[in-house]
């Protein structure tokens, strides 16, 4: 047991009376989380980026509702007690992990499981849109131009999905259902998953390259000029992982030089994407505003998941979705 939390199958007493949950709120118009299930069981405090550092010492639990903010990274190294548990309403944890949080006994959990299938469906929609040239069809409709074209059949094509976590596995299952031969690449080789040593070989054969990897020191900038050069000219690249996984200037160059046929990005190194970014006008690139996992009711699902995790903690059961802070993600099959 570490810091009052079970680390394997051991149980521990629940939180003491008067437990305080601090919520790092997202900026309006994003609504606060629905935490009615904690009424009478925990004291709920709220903070924004400016007040977080001052309120951290008051909290037993921190709910990072604003998962785009790096306020936790900046506030955590300060003085005073720190929450024993941090939960982020996102799959990635790169926005909050700092050396001080990684080194302490505080348990970190994430929203693993909420976004898997919605993101997989979004990727499938992008593949179909790119294969069937739907962006051009919409452009021609606005121009009232009748221009017959031939499009691509996706059944029988090949996909390389980089990232073997729940999101990557959901993407692979969904693409397979469309008749796409899919290879899954993870950190280490295991049944059904290729190791990193196979990545370049698989990229060279893929029609669709989907990046669903977590952002860590090992994966930052992994898609660069060399990797885009490995891909075949007919390939399309899709990133629904993290923006910093891609060297964006290299992607713009690869598209401009026709090294690859097209791309779709839902995540960016800087968000919102600046109006003067060359990505807006890169040839063959679809831009969407970090929305691939955000289906109707997604915030309610995130709030309900946190309440369920709190109940596990309260009952002294091992928490799900515990992040390995050294690796930067939740280990699992």
Short mmCIF file of C-alpha atoms in Angstrom, two decimals:
data_model
loop_
_atom_site.label_atom_id
_atom_site.label_comp_id
_atom_site.label_asym_id
_atom_site.label_seq_id
_atom_site.Cartn_x
_atom_site.Cartn_y
_atom_site.Cartn_z
CA UNK A 1 0.00 0.00 0.00
CA UNK A 2 1.24 3.49 -0.84
CA UNK A 3 -0.19 6.69 0.59
CA UNK A 4 -3.43 5.03 1.63
CA UNK A 5 -4.18 3.52 -1.81
CA UNK A 6 -4.18 -0.17 -2.73
CA UNK A 7 -1.56 -0.93 -5.35
CA UNK A 8 -2.60 -4.47 -6.25
CA UNK A 9 -5.44 -6.49 -4.74
CA UNK A 10 -5.15 -5.29 -1.14
CA UNK A 11 -7.98 -3.27 0.39
CA UNK A 12 -7.76 -0.15 2.47
CA UNK A 13 -10.18 1.89 4.56
CA UNK A 14 -12.10 4.50 2.61
CA UNK A 15 -11.45 8.22 2.78
CA UNK A 16 -11.82 9.88 6.16
CA UNK A 17 -14.93 11.93 6.97
CA UNK A 18 -14.81 15.39 5.45
CA UNK A 19 -12.85 14.35 2.38
CA UNK A 20 -12.35 17.29 0.03
CA UNK A 21 -12.53 16.93 -3.73
CA UNK A 22 -11.01 19.85 -5.63
CA UNK A 23 -12.16 20.35 -9.22
CA UNK A 24 -9.98 22.19 -11.72
CA UNK A 25 -12.80 23.69 -13.76
CA UNK A 26 -12.72 24.14 -17.50
CA UNK A 27 -13.28 27.60 -18.88
CA UNK A 28 -16.83 28.58 -19.92
CA UNK A 29 -18.87 27.59 -21.82
CA UNK A 30 -17.79 24.11 -20.70
CA UNK A 31 -20.11 23.05 -17.84
CA UNK A 32 -18.79 21.78 -14.49
CA UNK A 33 -18.91 18.03 -13.83
CA UNK A 34 -22.10 16.51 -12.46
CA UNK A 35 -21.04 15.13 -9.09
CA UNK A 36 -24.43 14.81 -7.42
CA UNK A 37 -23.57 11.24 -6.46
CA UNK A 38 -21.02 12.62 -3.99
CA UNK A 39 -23.54 14.78 -2.13
CA UNK A 40 -23.10 14.23 1.58
CA UNK A 41 -20.01 12.11 1.03
CA UNK A 42 -17.40 14.69 0.07
CA UNK A 43 -16.86 18.42 0.18
CA UNK A 44 -16.54 19.80 -3.36
CA UNK A 45 -14.30 22.81 -3.98
CA UNK A 46 -13.60 24.45 -7.31
CA UNK A 47 -10.51 26.17 -8.70
CA UNK A 48 -9.37 27.77 -11.92
CA UNK A 49 -5.81 28.04 -13.20
CA UNK A 50 -5.15 31.13 -11.07
CA UNK A 51 -6.43 29.69 -7.79
CA UNK A 52 -5.30 26.06 -8.15
CA UNK A 53 -1.94 26.43 -6.40
CA UNK A 54 -3.53 28.04 -3.35
CA UNK A 55 -6.23 25.38 -3.03
CA UNK A 56 -4.17 22.24 -3.68
CA UNK A 57 -3.15 21.89 -0.01
CA UNK A 58 -6.85 21.77 0.97
CA UNK A 59 -7.66 18.78 -1.24
CA UNK A 60 -7.59 15.04 -0.67
CA UNK A 61 -8.58 14.40 -4.29
CA UNK A 62 -8.05 16.51 -7.41
CA UNK A 63 -10.35 16.12 -10.41
CA UNK A 64 -8.71 17.68 -13.47
CA UNK A 65 -11.83 18.59 -15.40
CA UNK A 66 -9.93 21.05 -17.59
CA UNK A 67 -7.84 18.43 -19.33
CA UNK A 68 -6.35 20.93 -21.78
CA UNK A 69 -4.71 22.94 -19.00
CA UNK A 70 -1.13 22.52 -17.80
CA UNK A 71 -1.98 24.27 -14.51
CA UNK A 72 -1.30 21.12 -12.49
CA UNK A 73 2.25 20.91 -13.83
CA UNK A 74 2.84 24.50 -12.72
CA UNK A 75 1.07 24.33 -9.35
CA UNK A 76 2.15 20.92 -8.07
CA UNK A 77 5.79 21.77 -7.15
CA UNK A 78 4.62 24.38 -4.59
CA UNK A 79 4.64 23.96 -0.82
CA UNK A 80 2.11 22.31 1.47
CA UNK A 81 0.24 19.00 1.39
CA UNK A 82 -0.81 17.53 -1.91
CA UNK A 83 -3.88 15.45 -2.88
CA UNK A 84 -3.48 11.71 -2.46
CA UNK A 85 -5.31 11.00 -5.69
CA UNK A 86 -5.46 12.91 -9.01
CA UNK A 87 -7.96 11.96 -11.69
CA UNK A 88 -7.93 13.53 -15.15
CA UNK A 89 -11.01 13.55 -17.37
CA UNK A 90 -8.88 12.58 -20.37
CA UNK A 91 -7.05 9.58 -21.75
CA UNK A 92 -3.68 11.36 -21.90
CA UNK A 93 -1.80 12.52 -18.79
CA UNK A 94 1.04 14.46 -20.42
CA UNK A 95 -0.65 17.76 -19.52
CA UNK A 96 -0.36 17.16 -15.78
CA UNK A 97 2.63 14.93 -15.12
CA UNK A 98 5.67 16.78 -13.80
CA UNK A 99 8.76 15.38 -12.04
CA UNK A 100 7.38 16.23 -8.59
CA UNK A 101 4.05 14.49 -9.22
CA UNK A 102 5.77 11.52 -10.83
CA UNK A 103 8.07 11.10 -7.83
CA UNK A 104 5.49 11.34 -5.04
CA UNK A 105 3.03 8.75 -3.75
CA UNK A 106 -0.03 10.43 -5.20
CA UNK A 107 -2.06 8.03 -7.36
CA UNK A 108 -3.02 9.24 -10.84
CA UNK A 109 -5.97 7.81 -12.78
CA UNK A 110 -7.38 8.68 -16.19
CA UNK A 111 -10.58 8.40 -18.24
CA UNK A 112 -9.57 5.16 -19.94
CA UNK A 113 -12.61 3.53 -21.52
CA UNK A 114 -14.77 6.58 -22.21
CA UNK A 115 -13.31 7.64 -25.55
CA UNK A 116 -12.26 4.34 -27.15
CA UNK A 117 -15.20 3.58 -29.44
CA UNK A 118 -16.12 7.20 -30.27
CA UNK A 119 -12.57 7.85 -31.46
CA UNK A 120 -12.53 4.58 -33.40
CA UNK A 121 -15.74 5.63 -35.16
CA UNK A 122 -14.23 9.03 -35.95
CA UNK A 123 -11.15 7.40 -37.46
CA UNK A 124 -13.36 5.16 -39.57
CA UNK A 125 -15.26 8.24 -40.76
CA UNK A 126 -11.98 9.94 -41.72
CA UNK A 127 -10.79 6.89 -43.63
CA UNK A 128 -14.05 6.74 -45.56
CA UNK A 129 -14.04 10.50 -46.19
CA UNK A 130 -10.50 10.41 -47.54
CA UNK A 131 -11.00 7.27 -49.60
CA UNK A 132 -14.25 8.53 -51.12
CA UNK A 133 -12.95 12.10 -51.63
CA UNK A 134 -15.84 13.61 -49.65
CA UNK A 135 -14.06 16.92 -48.95
CA UNK A 136 -13.75 17.54 -52.69
CA UNK A 137 -17.37 16.51 -53.23
CA UNK A 138 -18.50 19.17 -50.76
CA UNK A 139 -16.29 21.76 -52.43
CA UNK A 140 -17.74 20.95 -55.84
CA UNK A 141 -21.27 21.11 -54.47
CA UNK A 142 -20.62 24.63 -53.14
CA UNK A 143 -19.30 25.51 -56.60
CA UNK A 144 -22.36 23.87 -58.26
CA UNK A 145 -19.88 21.90 -60.33
CA UNK A 146 -20.82 18.44 -61.66
CA UNK A 147 -17.53 16.57 -61.87
CA UNK A 148 -17.51 12.79 -61.99
CA UNK A 149 -14.58 11.08 -60.27
CA UNK A 150 -13.48 7.62 -59.25
CA UNK A 151 -12.82 6.90 -55.60
CA UNK A 152 -10.93 4.27 -53.69
CA UNK A 153 -12.19 0.98 -52.30
CA UNK A 154 -11.05 0.51 -48.69
CA UNK A 155 -11.71 -3.22 -48.30
CA UNK A 156 -8.42 -4.98 -48.91
CA UNK A 157 -6.26 -1.98 -48.03
CA UNK A 158 -3.76 -2.01 -45.15
CA UNK A 159 -3.66 0.05 -41.96
CA UNK A 160 -0.93 0.52 -39.37
CA UNK A 161 -2.28 1.67 -36.00
CA UNK A 162 0.45 3.04 -33.76
CA UNK A 163 -0.50 2.76 -30.08
CA UNK A 164 -1.82 -0.48 -28.60
CA UNK A 165 -3.86 0.92 -25.72
CA UNK A 166 -7.68 0.73 -25.58
CA UNK A 167 -8.10 3.48 -28.18
CA UNK A 168 -5.67 1.90 -30.62
CA UNK A 169 -7.27 -1.51 -30.16
CA UNK A 170 -10.75 -0.06 -30.74
CA UNK A 171 -9.49 1.64 -33.90
CA UNK A 172 -7.97 -1.61 -35.14
CA UNK A 173 -11.20 -3.57 -34.50
CA UNK A 174 -13.30 -0.97 -36.30
CA UNK A 175 -11.03 -0.79 -39.33
CA UNK A 176 -10.96 -4.59 -39.55
CA UNK A 177 -14.77 -4.55 -39.66
CA UNK A 178 -14.47 -2.41 -42.81
CA UNK A 179 -12.32 -5.06 -44.46
CA UNK A 180 -9.00 -3.32 -43.82
CA UNK A 181 -6.02 -5.52 -42.93
CA UNK A 182 -4.76 -3.93 -39.74
CA UNK A 183 -1.44 -4.15 -37.88
CA UNK A 184 -1.24 -2.84 -34.31
CA UNK A 185 2.08 -1.46 -33.04
CA UNK A 186 2.89 -1.04 -29.35
CA UNK A 187 5.81 -0.35 -27.07
CA UNK A 188 6.69 -4.03 -26.81
CA UNK A 189 5.89 -7.06 -28.95
CA UNK A 190 3.23 -9.44 -27.66
CA UNK A 191 0.50 -11.62 -29.17
CA UNK A 192 -1.46 -9.53 -31.64
CA UNK A 193 0.82 -6.50 -31.23
CA UNK A 194 3.99 -5.64 -33.16
CA UNK A 195 6.92 -4.07 -31.35
CA UNK A 196 8.54 -0.78 -32.27
CA UNK A 197 11.21 -2.51 -34.35
CA UNK A 198 8.53 -3.43 -36.90
CA UNK A 199 7.17 0.10 -37.28
CA UNK A 200 9.10 1.29 -40.33
CA UNK A 201 8.43 -1.96 -42.20
CA UNK A 202 4.70 -1.67 -41.51
CA UNK A 203 4.60 2.03 -42.40
CA UNK A 204 6.12 1.25 -45.79
CA UNK A 205 3.22 -1.10 -46.60
CA UNK A 206 0.32 0.84 -45.08
CA UNK A 207 -2.39 2.71 -46.94
CA UNK A 208 -3.62 4.21 -43.65
CA UNK A 209 -1.36 5.19 -40.76
CA UNK A 210 -3.24 6.01 -37.56
CA UNK A 211 -1.38 7.52 -34.63
CA UNK A 212 -3.03 6.69 -31.30
CA UNK A 213 0.11 6.60 -29.14
CA UNK A 214 0.47 8.29 -25.75
CA UNK A 215 2.77 11.30 -25.55
CA UNK A 216 5.95 10.39 -23.68
CA UNK A 217 9.60 11.33 -23.97
CA UNK A 218 10.03 8.28 -26.22
CA UNK A 219 7.17 9.13 -28.59
CA UNK A 220 7.45 12.93 -28.84
CA UNK A 221 8.07 13.89 -32.46
CA UNK A 222 8.04 10.26 -33.62
CA UNK A 223 6.37 11.18 -36.91
CA UNK A 224 8.96 13.31 -38.64
CA UNK A 225 10.38 13.76 -42.13
CA UNK A 226 12.08 10.36 -42.01
CA UNK A 227 8.88 8.53 -41.05
CA UNK A 228 6.79 10.36 -43.66
CA UNK A 229 9.49 9.48 -46.18
CA UNK A 230 9.11 5.79 -45.34
CA UNK A 231 5.40 5.83 -46.22
CA UNK A 232 4.21 5.13 -49.73
CA UNK A 233 2.93 8.03 -51.89
CA UNK A 234 -0.64 6.69 -51.74
CA UNK A 235 -0.72 6.59 -47.94
CA UNK A 236 -2.85 8.76 -45.66
CA UNK A 237 -1.82 9.76 -42.12
CA UNK A 238 -4.31 10.30 -39.27
CA UNK A 239 -3.42 11.61 -35.80
CA UNK A 240 -5.90 11.31 -32.92
CA UNK A 241 -3.21 10.87 -30.24
CA UNK A 242 -1.41 14.05 -29.24
CA UNK A 243 -0.23 16.91 -31.41
CA UNK A 244 3.38 16.76 -30.21
CA UNK A 245 3.72 13.24 -31.60
CA UNK A 246 4.10 14.88 -35.02
CA UNK A 247 6.66 17.35 -36.32
CA UNK A 248 4.02 19.51 -37.98
CA UNK A 249 6.38 21.34 -40.33
CA UNK A 250 7.60 17.98 -41.60
CA UNK A 251 4.02 16.89 -42.26
CA UNK A 252 3.30 20.10 -44.20
CA UNK A 253 6.43 19.49 -46.28
CA UNK A 254 5.50 15.84 -46.90
CA UNK A 255 2.05 16.86 -48.13
CA UNK A 256 3.40 19.69 -50.26
CA UNK A 257 5.96 17.40 -51.89
CA UNK A 258 3.35 14.65 -52.35
CA UNK A 259 5.36 12.20 -50.28
CA UNK A 260 1.99 11.04 -48.95
CA UNK A 261 -1.47 11.40 -50.44
CA UNK A 262 -3.20 13.15 -47.56
CA UNK A 263 -3.69 13.45 -43.82
CA UNK A 264 -6.20 14.27 -41.10
CA UNK A 265 -5.31 15.85 -37.76
CA UNK A 266 -7.59 16.13 -34.75
CA UNK A 267 -4.82 17.15 -32.32
CA UNK A 268 -2.11 19.79 -32.58
CA UNK A 269 1.02 20.96 -30.81
CA UNK A 270 -0.76 24.23 -30.07
CA UNK A 271 -4.51 24.35 -29.48
CA UNK A 272 -6.56 26.15 -30.64
CA UNK A 273 -4.69 26.01 -33.91
CA UNK A 274 -3.50 29.56 -34.73
CA UNK A 275 -5.16 31.20 -37.72
CA UNK A 276 -1.77 31.68 -39.40
CA UNK A 277 -0.71 28.03 -39.08
CA UNK A 278 0.34 26.50 -42.43
CA UNK A 279 -1.67 23.41 -41.48
CA UNK A 280 -4.91 25.17 -42.43
CA UNK A 281 -3.87 25.30 -46.09
CA UNK A 282 -1.64 22.24 -46.40
CA UNK A 283 -2.72 20.25 -49.48
CA UNK A 284 -4.79 17.18 -48.72
CA UNK A 285 -5.09 17.86 -44.98
CA UNK A 286 -8.32 17.68 -42.97
CA UNK A 287 -8.29 19.73 -39.74
CA UNK A 288 -10.71 19.12 -36.86
CA UNK A 289 -10.66 20.83 -33.43
CA UNK A 290 -9.77 17.98 -31.03
CA UNK A 291 -13.27 16.51 -31.15
CA UNK A 292 -12.80 12.88 -32.19
CA UNK A 293 -13.89 11.47 -28.82
CA UNK A 294 -16.53 14.05 -27.96
CA UNK A 295 -19.92 12.50 -28.64
CA UNK A 296 -23.26 13.68 -27.25
CA UNK A 297 -23.24 13.15 -23.47
CA UNK A 298 -19.48 12.64 -23.15
CA UNK A 299 -19.12 15.03 -20.21
CA UNK A 300 -21.82 13.18 -18.31
CA UNK A 301 -19.94 9.93 -18.91
CA UNK A 302 -16.76 11.47 -17.56
CA UNK A 303 -18.52 12.73 -14.44
CA UNK A 304 -20.18 9.35 -13.86
CA UNK A 305 -16.85 7.58 -14.28
CA UNK A 306 -15.23 9.77 -11.62
CA UNK A 307 -18.07 9.09 -9.18
CA UNK A 308 -17.66 5.34 -9.79
CA UNK A 309 -13.93 5.59 -9.10
CA UNK A 310 -14.59 7.59 -5.94
CA UNK A 311 -16.94 4.84 -4.76
CA UNK A 312 -14.20 2.27 -5.33
CA UNK A 313 -11.83 4.34 -3.23
CA UNK A 314 -14.46 4.96 -0.56
CA UNK A 315 -15.10 1.22 -0.30
CA UNK A 316 -11.39 0.46 -0.04
CA UNK A 317 -11.25 -1.36 -3.36
CA UNK A 318 -8.31 -1.05 -5.78
CA UNK A 319 -8.72 1.84 -8.19
CA UNK A 320 -9.07 1.17 -11.90
CA UNK A 321 -7.21 3.15 -14.56
CA UNK A 322 -4.11 3.76 -12.44
CA UNK A 323 -1.40 5.44 -14.52
CA UNK A 324 2.17 4.21 -14.45
CA UNK A 325 3.74 7.62 -13.90
CA UNK A 326 7.11 6.54 -15.26
CA UNK A 327 5.63 5.26 -18.53
CA UNK A 328 2.98 7.97 -18.81
CA UNK A 329 -0.03 5.73 -19.43
CA UNK A 330 -2.12 2.93 -17.91
CA UNK A 331 -0.40 -0.42 -18.48
CA UNK A 332 -2.58 -3.16 -19.81
CA UNK A 333 -3.13 -5.75 -22.49
#
